[in-house]
XYZ file of C-alpha atoms in Angstrom:
686
model
C 51.194 133.456 -15.088
C 47.833 135.311 -13.324
C 47.463 138.467 -11.495
C 46.842 136.604 -8.386
C 49.537 134.567 -8.298
C 52.009 137.568 -9.084
C 50.539 139.780 -6.178
C 51.129 136.584 -3.232
C 54.558 136.120 -5.086
C 57.918 137.602 -3.176
C 60.796 139.961 -3.432
C 63.156 137.180 -4.734
C 67.517 137.236 -5.817
C 67.861 135.599 -8.832
C 71.355 135.459 -10.130
C 71.771 135.497 -13.767
C 73.949 133.842 -16.105
C 76.791 136.330 -15.651
C 76.039 135.675 -12.328
C 75.002 138.819 -11.353
C 71.946 139.831 -8.777
C 67.489 140.820 -9.964
C 65.544 141.196 -7.573
C 61.917 140.965 -8.831
C 58.723 142.503 -7.578
C 56.339 140.596 -7.590
C 53.617 142.549 -6.258
C 51.772 143.883 -9.163
C 49.144 146.564 -10.543
C 46.286 145.973 -12.438
C 47.147 146.861 -16.025
C 48.111 145.403 -18.290
C 51.561 147.250 -18.740
C 53.016 146.372 -15.382
C 51.273 142.988 -16.294
C 53.439 142.023 -19.615
C 56.524 143.359 -17.176
C 56.135 140.853 -14.430
C 59.037 137.864 -14.289
C 57.479 134.557 -15.184
C 59.976 131.126 -14.173
C 56.954 128.758 -16.419
C 58.194 130.967 -19.779
C 61.923 130.982 -18.396
C 61.306 127.098 -18.870
C 60.670 126.956 -22.499
C 64.049 129.010 -23.441
C 66.034 127.428 -20.939
C 68.352 124.447 -21.975
C 68.631 121.935 -19.309
C 71.636 120.382 -20.341
C 73.018 124.086 -19.206
C 70.481 124.604 -16.016
C 71.982 120.848 -14.441
C 75.794 122.116 -15.476
C 74.505 125.597 -13.223
C 73.841 123.400 -11.369
C 76.927 121.413 -10.343
C 78.154 124.361 -10.848
C 76.833 126.352 -8.063
C 77.157 123.350 -6.088
C 80.939 123.062 -6.908
C 80.831 127.039 -5.437
C 79.260 126.072 -2.201
C 80.617 122.972 -1.367
C 84.007 125.095 -1.483
C 82.770 128.393 0.420
C 82.183 126.335 3.670
C 85.118 124.614 3.217
C 86.279 127.986 3.633
C 83.903 129.068 6.197
C 85.647 125.831 8.220
C 88.982 126.782 7.633
C 88.692 130.530 8.615
C 86.537 129.908 11.791
C 89.037 127.018 12.914
C 91.690 129.571 12.482
C 89.990 132.141 14.487
C 91.813 135.729 12.676
C 90.886 138.945 13.423
C 90.528 139.604 10.433
C 88.298 136.235 10.188
C 84.469 137.205 10.723
C 84.859 139.565 7.422
C 86.333 137.289 5.675
C 83.170 134.948 7.201
C 80.640 137.241 5.828
C 81.636 137.678 2.482
C 81.304 133.399 1.668
C 77.786 133.568 3.970
C 76.561 136.283 1.970
C 78.590 134.921 -1.407
C 76.450 130.761 -0.143
C 72.718 132.618 0.209
C 73.502 133.356 -3.339
C 74.292 129.823 -4.359
C 71.584 128.297 -2.521
C 68.632 131.195 -3.981
C 70.632 129.579 -7.803
C 69.207 126.281 -5.673
C 66.011 126.507 -5.573
C 65.423 128.238 -8.701
C 67.052 125.059 -10.139
C 64.601 123.284 -8.273
C 61.460 125.378 -9.368
C 62.687 125.015 -13.202
C 63.081 121.420 -12.831
C 59.572 120.253 -10.455
C 58.194 123.297 -13.156
C 59.990 120.703 -16.822
C 58.184 118.411 -14.542
C 54.472 119.316 -14.095
C 54.712 119.746 -18.235
C 55.896 116.805 -19.323
C 53.413 114.397 -17.009
C 50.348 116.716 -18.628
C 52.332 115.673 -22.602
C 52.350 112.295 -21.332
C 48.840 113.005 -20.088
C 46.970 114.405 -23.124
C 49.905 111.571 -25.395
C 47.613 108.661 -23.315
C 44.467 110.445 -23.782
C 44.563 110.658 -27.350
C 46.008 106.690 -27.711
C 43.187 105.714 -25.287
C 40.667 107.295 -27.832
C 42.248 106.224 -31.001
C 42.054 101.551 -29.073
C 38.854 102.351 -28.182
C 37.543 103.213 -32.060
C 39.641 100.221 -33.128
C 37.771 97.616 -30.303
C 34.162 99.071 -32.001
C 35.844 98.345 -35.000
C 36.744 95.097 -34.691
C 33.007 94.064 -32.439
C 31.659 95.466 -34.929
C 33.582 92.488 -38.286
C 33.046 89.992 -34.914
C 29.073 90.663 -35.928
C 29.176 90.004 -38.984
C 31.340 87.199 -38.895
C 28.669 85.482 -36.699
C 25.952 87.040 -38.664
C 28.255 85.105 -41.557
C 28.178 82.155 -40.284
C 24.823 81.418 -38.980
C 24.064 82.277 -42.713
C 26.328 79.212 -44.136
C 24.729 76.619 -41.408
C 21.702 76.534 -41.805
C 20.164 73.496 -41.884
C 16.447 72.805 -43.380
C 15.343 70.159 -41.716
C 14.998 67.846 -44.616
C 18.676 67.756 -44.216
C 18.001 65.228 -41.390
C 16.412 63.410 -43.381
C 18.308 59.763 -44.711
C 17.508 59.616 -48.051
C 17.529 56.775 -50.240
C 20.600 56.894 -53.068
C 19.350 58.716 -55.996
C 20.607 55.874 -58.142
C 18.178 53.692 -56.349
C 15.924 56.292 -55.907
C 16.043 56.550 -59.503
C 15.822 52.905 -59.530
C 12.743 51.400 -56.812
C 10.131 54.736 -57.388
C 7.046 54.689 -59.723
C 7.515 57.294 -62.912
C 4.661 59.275 -60.987
C 6.595 60.079 -58.072
C 9.770 60.256 -59.766
C 9.568 61.920 -63.324
C 12.291 61.451 -64.334
C 12.064 64.149 -67.016
C 11.199 66.949 -64.574
C 14.235 65.931 -61.678
C 16.584 64.491 -63.760
C 17.914 69.083 -64.073
C 16.546 70.533 -61.839
C 17.656 69.550 -57.849
C 14.608 71.279 -55.860
C 12.209 69.431 -57.333
C 14.147 66.005 -57.384
C 14.980 66.370 -53.234
C 10.848 67.110 -53.672
C 10.409 63.802 -55.960
C 12.616 61.639 -52.467
C 10.767 62.855 -49.916
C 8.558 62.350 -51.384
C 9.195 58.558 -52.112
C 10.442 58.153 -48.309
C 6.895 59.443 -47.013
C 5.603 57.049 -48.786
C 7.621 54.396 -48.047
C 7.165 55.063 -44.099
C 3.345 54.244 -44.100
C 3.994 51.411 -45.435
C 6.948 50.718 -41.864
C 4.165 51.888 -40.103
C 1.405 49.883 -41.155
C 3.676 46.403 -40.824
C 4.911 48.463 -37.161
C 1.452 47.585 -36.452
C 1.095 44.655 -37.061
C 3.629 43.349 -35.705
C 2.545 44.561 -32.371
C -0.570 42.488 -32.948
C 1.958 40.182 -33.211
C 3.672 40.614 -30.578
C 0.886 40.871 -28.413
C -0.928 37.971 -28.636
C 3.074 36.067 -28.165
C 2.542 38.246 -24.640
C -0.515 36.279 -23.953
C 0.746 32.564 -24.787
C 3.840 33.754 -21.961
C 1.755 34.726 -19.941
C -0.736 31.251 -19.550
C 2.481 29.004 -19.125
C 4.456 31.654 -16.731
C 1.044 30.373 -14.487
C 1.880 26.934 -15.762
C 5.321 27.306 -14.826
C 4.853 29.535 -10.891
C 1.767 26.456 -10.173
C 4.490 24.057 -10.569
C 7.283 25.619 -8.850
C 5.063 24.877 -4.629
C 5.129 20.769 -6.379
C 8.556 20.925 -7.293
C 9.607 21.913 -3.779
C 6.841 20.091 -1.509
C 8.717 16.945 -3.491
C 12.713 18.032 -2.456
C 10.805 18.165 1.845
C 9.057 14.951 1.470
C 13.258 14.106 0.001
C 15.154 15.930 2.801
C 15.326 12.478 4.901
C 16.507 11.368 2.046
C 19.192 13.241 1.218
C 20.923 13.519 5.388
C 20.456 9.508 4.312
C 22.543 9.642 1.134
C 25.111 12.151 1.939
C 24.172 13.896 -0.540
C 22.718 17.653 0.127
C 21.276 18.582 -3.025
C 18.844 20.848 -1.552
C 21.200 22.612 0.436
C 23.703 22.789 -3.263
C 20.757 23.876 -5.199
C 21.102 27.037 -2.498
C 24.878 27.978 -2.202
C 24.593 27.853 -6.847
C 21.722 30.984 -6.499
C 23.981 32.229 -3.872
C 27.063 31.761 -6.032
C 25.170 33.723 -9.315
C 25.706 37.134 -7.122
C 29.499 37.496 -6.413
C 31.571 39.015 -7.904
C 33.262 37.169 -10.847
C 36.823 36.418 -8.769
C 35.050 34.884 -6.023
C 32.928 33.047 -8.203
C 36.154 31.211 -9.407
C 37.229 30.597 -6.526
C 33.905 28.910 -5.831
C 33.768 26.927 -8.679
C 37.282 25.626 -8.745
C 37.844 25.106 -4.858
C 34.243 23.449 -5.443
C 35.063 20.891 -8.506
C 38.656 20.270 -6.943
C 36.616 19.229 -3.195
C 34.861 17.116 -5.311
C 37.359 15.085 -7.623
C 40.822 15.221 -5.518
C 40.198 16.239 -1.985
C 37.313 15.207 0.043
C 38.175 16.931 3.247
C 38.123 19.896 2.065
C 34.902 22.665 2.510
C 32.881 25.194 0.233
C 31.289 27.816 1.861
C 29.018 31.201 0.993
C 28.785 33.698 4.027
C 27.453 37.065 3.326
C 24.192 39.360 3.505
C 22.434 37.842 -0.173
C 19.924 40.895 -0.097
C 22.616 43.289 -0.131
C 24.587 41.354 -2.504
C 21.517 42.011 -4.764
C 21.012 45.476 -4.602
C 24.711 46.050 -5.482
C 24.424 44.579 -9.291
C 20.992 46.411 -9.501
C 21.203 48.574 -11.857
C 21.378 51.952 -9.914
C 18.264 53.627 -11.891
C 16.752 52.506 -10.306
C 16.805 54.712 -7.155
C 17.073 57.184 -9.129
C 13.600 59.071 -9.359
C 13.320 58.756 -5.123
C 16.523 60.757 -5.241
C 15.073 63.660 -7.288
C 12.139 63.957 -5.596
C 14.369 64.550 -2.983
C 16.049 66.663 -4.406
C 14.560 70.606 -3.599
C 14.341 69.110 0.235
C 18.073 68.018 -0.097
C 19.831 71.216 -1.831
C 18.260 73.331 1.247
C 19.555 71.382 4.180
C 22.460 71.404 2.716
C 23.074 75.096 2.756
C 22.418 74.895 6.137
C 24.566 72.366 7.235
C 28.024 72.731 7.647
C 30.927 72.047 4.909
C 32.835 68.345 5.693
C 36.105 69.117 5.899
C 38.517 68.251 3.534
C 40.484 64.738 6.696
C 36.523 63.741 6.705
C 36.429 64.223 3.230
C 38.661 61.787 2.718
C 38.354 59.316 5.597
C 35.370 58.816 3.409
C 36.988 58.325 0.393
C 38.413 55.724 1.913
C 36.372 53.631 3.031
C 34.170 53.843 -0.532
C 37.526 52.462 -1.906
C 38.155 49.871 1.224
C 35.100 48.575 1.341
C 34.226 44.766 0.292
C 31.873 43.161 -0.722
C 29.060 42.174 1.035
C 29.717 37.941 0.300
C 32.438 36.033 0.711
C 33.383 32.322 0.531
C 34.754 29.771 2.395
C 38.038 27.198 2.698
C 37.787 24.763 5.846
C 40.182 22.467 5.349
C 39.862 18.823 6.866
C 43.360 17.600 8.939
C 43.012 13.512 9.946
C 44.126 14.473 13.215
C 40.946 15.809 13.712
C 42.218 20.186 13.206
C 40.666 22.525 11.274
C 41.806 26.145 8.444
C 39.629 28.085 8.148
C 39.684 29.700 4.878
C 37.933 33.524 4.415
C 37.937 34.705 1.215
C 37.304 38.648 0.117
C 36.330 41.343 -2.380
C 38.041 44.351 -1.987
C 35.014 45.509 -5.072
C 37.407 49.338 -5.522
C 40.404 47.163 -5.468
C 40.224 44.439 -7.783
C 41.867 41.699 -5.362
C 40.464 39.432 -2.578
C 42.735 39.100 0.727
C 41.792 35.926 3.092
C 41.385 35.622 7.419
C 42.294 33.016 8.575
C 41.532 30.223 12.204
C 42.894 27.395 13.400
C 40.519 25.047 15.169
C 42.062 22.197 16.541
C 39.600 18.754 18.089
C 41.284 18.919 21.613
C 42.730 20.945 23.464
C 46.364 21.372 23.097
C 49.293 23.058 25.876
C 50.993 26.831 24.236
C 53.616 27.143 24.567
C 54.368 31.119 24.861
C 57.456 30.427 22.190
C 54.702 29.022 20.039
C 52.696 32.571 20.059
C 52.529 33.712 16.742
C 52.943 30.344 14.978
C 49.209 30.175 14.882
C 48.958 33.884 13.845
C 46.919 34.935 10.992
C 49.884 37.518 10.293
C 52.170 35.109 10.298
C 50.826 31.232 9.575
C 50.568 31.868 5.767
C 52.851 34.602 5.134
C 55.517 33.158 2.424
C 52.964 30.040 1.064
C 55.367 30.890 -1.615
C 58.536 32.468 -1.327
C 59.318 35.923 -0.948
C 54.685 36.414 -0.702
C 54.675 38.901 2.429
C 51.005 39.835 1.440
C 51.639 43.060 3.547
C 51.514 44.939 0.145
C 48.356 44.843 -2.657
C 49.816 42.822 -5.325
C 47.437 45.056 -8.866
C 49.835 47.577 -9.449
C 47.453 50.295 -10.859
C 46.487 49.999 -6.585
C 49.165 53.001 -6.076
C 47.691 55.234 -8.106
C 44.534 54.804 -6.446
C 45.710 55.561 -2.104
C 47.692 58.555 -3.725
C 44.781 59.541 -4.360
C 43.206 59.250 -0.477
C 46.104 59.391 1.335
C 46.738 56.742 2.170
C 50.017 55.617 2.185
C 50.949 52.013 2.691
C 48.550 49.153 2.197
C 49.269 47.793 5.449
C 47.505 49.848 7.862
C 44.788 48.527 7.294
C 45.225 44.007 7.030
C 44.179 43.418 10.095
C 40.652 44.854 8.879
C 40.792 43.933 5.461
C 43.169 40.593 5.453
C 45.944 40.156 4.014
C 46.291 40.155 -0.198
C 48.504 37.194 -0.858
C 49.690 36.347 -4.934
C 48.623 32.541 -4.218
C 44.731 34.115 -2.577
C 44.582 36.823 -6.418
C 45.344 33.128 -8.960
C 42.993 31.304 -6.648
C 40.470 34.445 -7.659
C 41.589 34.318 -11.458
C 43.854 36.938 -10.923
C 46.925 37.148 -13.104
C 48.011 41.475 -12.908
C 51.477 41.706 -14.757
C 53.835 44.432 -13.187
C 55.411 45.693 -16.352
C 51.596 46.616 -17.379
C 49.817 48.392 -14.690
C 45.324 47.983 -15.193
C 43.076 49.291 -13.218
C 40.397 46.675 -14.051
C 41.909 42.491 -14.685
C 39.695 40.020 -15.013
C 39.003 36.686 -13.220
C 39.802 33.969 -16.040
C 39.077 29.912 -14.661
C 42.130 28.197 -16.205
C 44.775 30.432 -13.610
C 42.543 29.247 -11.091
C 42.123 26.142 -12.013
C 46.419 26.130 -12.757
C 47.257 26.792 -8.914
C 44.269 25.152 -6.771
C 46.080 22.198 -5.955
C 50.269 23.627 -5.410
C 48.208 25.867 -2.670
C 45.628 23.301 -0.839
C 48.396 20.835 -1.085
C 50.537 23.630 0.478
C 47.904 24.986 3.002
C 47.727 21.327 3.855
C 51.627 21.464 4.821
C 52.051 24.902 6.450
C 49.657 23.301 8.922
C 50.482 20.262 10.274
C 54.172 21.536 10.177
C 53.109 24.812 12.702
C 50.895 21.854 14.354
C 53.703 20.150 15.022
C 55.965 22.864 16.115
C 53.648 23.802 18.768
C 53.484 20.424 20.542
C 57.250 20.854 20.625
C 57.948 24.183 21.193
C 55.780 22.923 24.826
C 58.550 20.237 24.917
C 60.770 22.379 24.675
C 59.657 25.022 27.005
C 60.341 22.904 30.418
C 63.512 20.895 29.013
C 62.556 17.946 27.391
C 63.996 17.180 23.636
C 61.528 14.935 21.396
C 62.689 13.010 20.137
C 60.966 9.794 17.728
C 61.493 6.656 17.939
C 62.417 6.732 14.240
C 65.207 9.297 14.952
C 66.386 7.414 17.766
C 69.399 6.010 15.787
C 71.276 9.164 14.616
C 72.605 10.163 17.965
C 74.268 7.813 20.660
C 72.472 5.887 23.983
C 73.585 8.617 26.364
C 73.502 12.740 25.848
C 74.624 14.591 28.706
C 74.703 17.728 27.217
C 71.124 19.317 27.846
C 68.781 21.453 27.374
C 68.210 23.940 29.717
C 66.684 27.049 27.952
C 64.509 28.056 25.291
C 62.516 30.991 24.306
C 61.458 33.540 21.602
C 63.165 36.383 21.071
C 62.422 39.595 17.914
C 63.601 40.580 15.464
C 66.087 43.553 16.951
C 67.695 40.910 19.916
C 68.425 38.575 16.879
C 70.187 41.463 14.768
C 72.399 43.221 18.128
C 73.545 39.514 18.968
C 77.561 39.424 17.668
C 77.512 36.031 16.118
C 74.667 36.672 14.156
C 76.517 39.070 11.935
C 76.970 36.658 9.069
C 73.285 35.319 9.050
C 71.822 38.511 9.160
C 75.439 40.427 6.866
C 74.142 37.486 4.026
C 70.371 37.473 3.656
C 69.290 34.479 5.194
C 67.470 36.444 8.608
C 64.284 38.599 7.567
C 61.967 40.591 9.447
C 59.214 38.200 9.049
C 60.979 35.195 10.072
C 60.081 33.558 13.532
C 63.588 34.256 15.958
C 63.919 31.776 19.030
C 67.047 31.830 21.775
C 68.398 28.228 23.437
C 70.946 27.565 25.633
C 72.421 23.702 26.339
C 74.467 23.447 29.488
C 77.115 20.581 30.824
C 79.093 21.509 33.426
C 80.573 25.413 33.342
C 80.372 25.164 29.402
C 77.005 27.315 27.132
C 75.979 26.341 23.773
C 74.393 29.898 23.135
C 71.788 28.593 19.808
C 70.623 31.857 17.829
C 67.348 30.406 15.423
C 66.045 31.432 12.156
C 63.321 29.711 11.647
C 61.706 30.420 7.781
C 57.897 30.538 7.399
C 58.604 27.785 5.412
C 59.198 24.765 7.284
C 60.628 22.777 7.598
C 60.600 22.510 3.637
C 63.612 25.684 4.814
C 65.491 25.204 7.462
C 66.335 25.947 10.305
C 69.533 28.412 10.396
C 71.647 28.020 13.836
C 73.990 30.424 14.475
C 76.432 29.475 18.017
C 78.528 30.851 20.907
C 79.923 29.117 24.039
C 81.639 30.534 27.381
C 83.668 28.115 28.744
C 87.257 28.853 28.946
C 86.342 32.865 27.176
C 83.859 33.273 24.222
C 83.861 31.670 21.188
C 82.034 31.818 18.542
C 82.010 30.452 14.364
C 83.962 33.369 14.260
C 87.152 32.468 16.420
C 86.442 29.487 16.863
C 86.635 26.287 13.720
C 85.080 23.596 15.599
C 82.415 25.553 16.392
C 81.368 26.979 12.596
C 82.039 23.138 13.013
C 79.667 21.510 14.451
C 77.222 25.197 12.640
C 77.955 23.321 9.073
C 76.653 19.556 11.176
C 73.425 21.237 11.782
C 72.540 24.046 9.352
C 74.131 21.725 6.595
C 73.932 18.255 6.954
C 70.342 18.978 7.534
C 69.198 16.104 5.337
C 69.921 13.616 7.709
C 67.748 14.988 10.684
C 64.733 15.010 8.490
C 63.637 11.915 9.991
C 60.214 10.531 8.450
C 58.108 12.504 6.338
C 57.017 15.791 5.370
C 59.888 16.653 8.178
C 58.080 17.287 11.555
C 60.786 16.380 14.075
C 63.055 17.966 12.437
C 64.278 21.273 14.992
C 64.646 18.940 17.825
C 66.945 17.035 15.799
C 69.100 20.453 15.157
C 69.202 20.707 18.677
C 69.659 17.354 19.875
C 72.500 17.401 17.233
C 74.166 20.053 19.011
C 74.483 19.240 22.236
C 75.796 15.215 20.964
C 78.750 17.326 19.310
C 78.514 19.958 21.993
C 79.845 17.046 24.406
C 82.067 15.758 21.452
C 83.307 19.032 21.907
C 84.585 19.123 26.025
C 85.474 16.035 26.155
C 88.036 16.150 22.766
C 89.122 18.805 24.617
C 93.164 18.354 25.880
C 93.202 18.533 30.071
C 95.547 20.169 31.696
C 97.927 18.482 33.673
C 99.323 20.772 36.268
C 95.703 20.971 37.401
C 95.108 18.270 40.183
C 92.158 16.493 39.675
C 89.766 14.288 37.335
C 89.457 15.352 33.639
C 86.091 18.313 34.732
C 85.056 16.243 30.897
C 85.041 12.736 30.988
C 85.898 10.735 27.633
C 82.768 8.176 27.366
C 82.338 9.218 23.456
C 83.902 7.101 21.436
C 86.502 8.643 18.901
C 89.010 7.071 15.641
C 91.139 10.326 15.743
C 90.645 13.411 17.796
C 92.038 15.678 15.732
C 92.430 16.214 12.031
C 93.598 19.057 10.130
C 95.876 22.146 11.305
C 92.551 23.809 11.930
C 92.813 20.800 15.066
C 88.613 19.661 13.792
C 87.355 17.445 16.122
C 85.440 14.308 14.775
C 81.595 15.342 14.669
C 79.191 12.847 12.407
C 78.043 9.805 14.354
C 77.670 6.480 13.262
C 74.992 4.505 13.754
C 75.789 1.225 13.703
C 79.078 1.292 15.115
C 78.530 3.781 17.489
C 81.488 6.053 17.404
C 82.695 10.168 15.748
C 84.680 10.454 12.864
C 85.378 13.045 10.806
C 83.774 14.168 6.912
């Protein structure tokens, strides 16, 4: 310890191991004898045992705790001699505090020495680690130099020389020099290079001769091309002169030729659709018209390779870099919007199919191709020869969203049929394709088949090639289904207009299915939503059986006779009349009755839903719905007229018996006769 620090120290009271108290003078004088007598705690640290100091610390703390407890006890007693004893114990406590301070200083000195020793050891380790890194760097440098030397290749190694055997076989002896080169690899390589040079000189001469022949042939081609170019205007003049003849003979060769020229720029699926639909129309269906719409120039630019525009883009790269640095970077949302628009981009050209019916109505189908998704979509439009009275309940019959829905069972057209599209949608944040159907069209599965696209579900593929055989195998069936769908929807629209005016139209071919006099009448006919249908208590058995889907059409009918009111909820499948409507009934008369608590109402539902084939009428069975409603009215008459009359009530019966029944009820369920026999005019049980 230095003399300056020793001068500043104050006199300390030190408790030795034996318990004696020593006083140390911290003031030292300048001579050497006095400096040697100065007490140094740093030197004492080396001689003291830390374990003993720790035991001393615990013992001192216990003594101090004991003394404090005794002082507290003496103060609480308050005796006369207590003050002297308290002073004595206070002095002992101060001595213990001095001992704790000394132990604290020794602990800090030990901590400082430990840190200094750790720092010195760390410096030694860092110096050794630095030396190790320098050695490793030298080793790595030497390894790189060795690798460069081993990988050195001469220019002649890049030349593909002929084999050694072929060299000695074809090269002349003045170049190959077998006696000299057989045993000397270096001379052998030089000779092979000389032979390679000789061969290349010969090939260069042949190349010059070929270029001369090519130039001669090119000139001949130019002469013939000029002749063909001069022939084209003459052919155009002849075609223009023949236009009146084409129109008179209904053979538009010129228009067909233009369509074929445009068809060359169609994408493969639309091209397959155009070719197959056009072929089917010419061979089997004269009322099918096929046309191509869209921007041909844009389609040509789209098919042009992108290399043509690279030069123009490279000239403006420097300017774009300067401007883009000043512009604000687009946000993540804008980038995703751009990616979505690019992914959902349609091809500039589209194919239009017009299906004409005998009544003059036309079904227009517009087919589009989404290039990034590799799927086709369709939009629809219906035009009629005459204006039809539009019924309120027929609003969804000809709408594009439901007109072609379920043309094939289960094909709703709300999901993309390409499994690979789901992974593409995840990248740009598209949750469902149905949000874009109104803009892009419906991607029905049959639309993909018409374009020759078939997507296997077990092996998703990003790009599927269009196949003519797939389109040809589905074309005829699909065209027939489209015609039947249009006819059925137009027939339903006419029927709904009558039903809304409480008139059940029955054709002359179906009059024999019903008696002459049917008293029950249709009072109300309206369309309802899927939620309203599900909420009805008497339709739960239909919903639970899975026979009512959100894609179906739902209607409500009210049939009335006297005080009896029959409510009917109807499910109309998009595939009507191939798939019959389903009726659920509820009768309000003498309480509320349904098929769950009345076996006769259950039998009436069976007459309408199960025995529907009797009501189809002439093919294709478009009168099924109105015949079912008329049968409901007939069965309601039988139900009410065959009810037993309460004799206790005076007056005439509310529903007099006007239908002839061989037997009023049958079986333990007391089922009434609802089957009408036409020639005899009476009702029997089934």
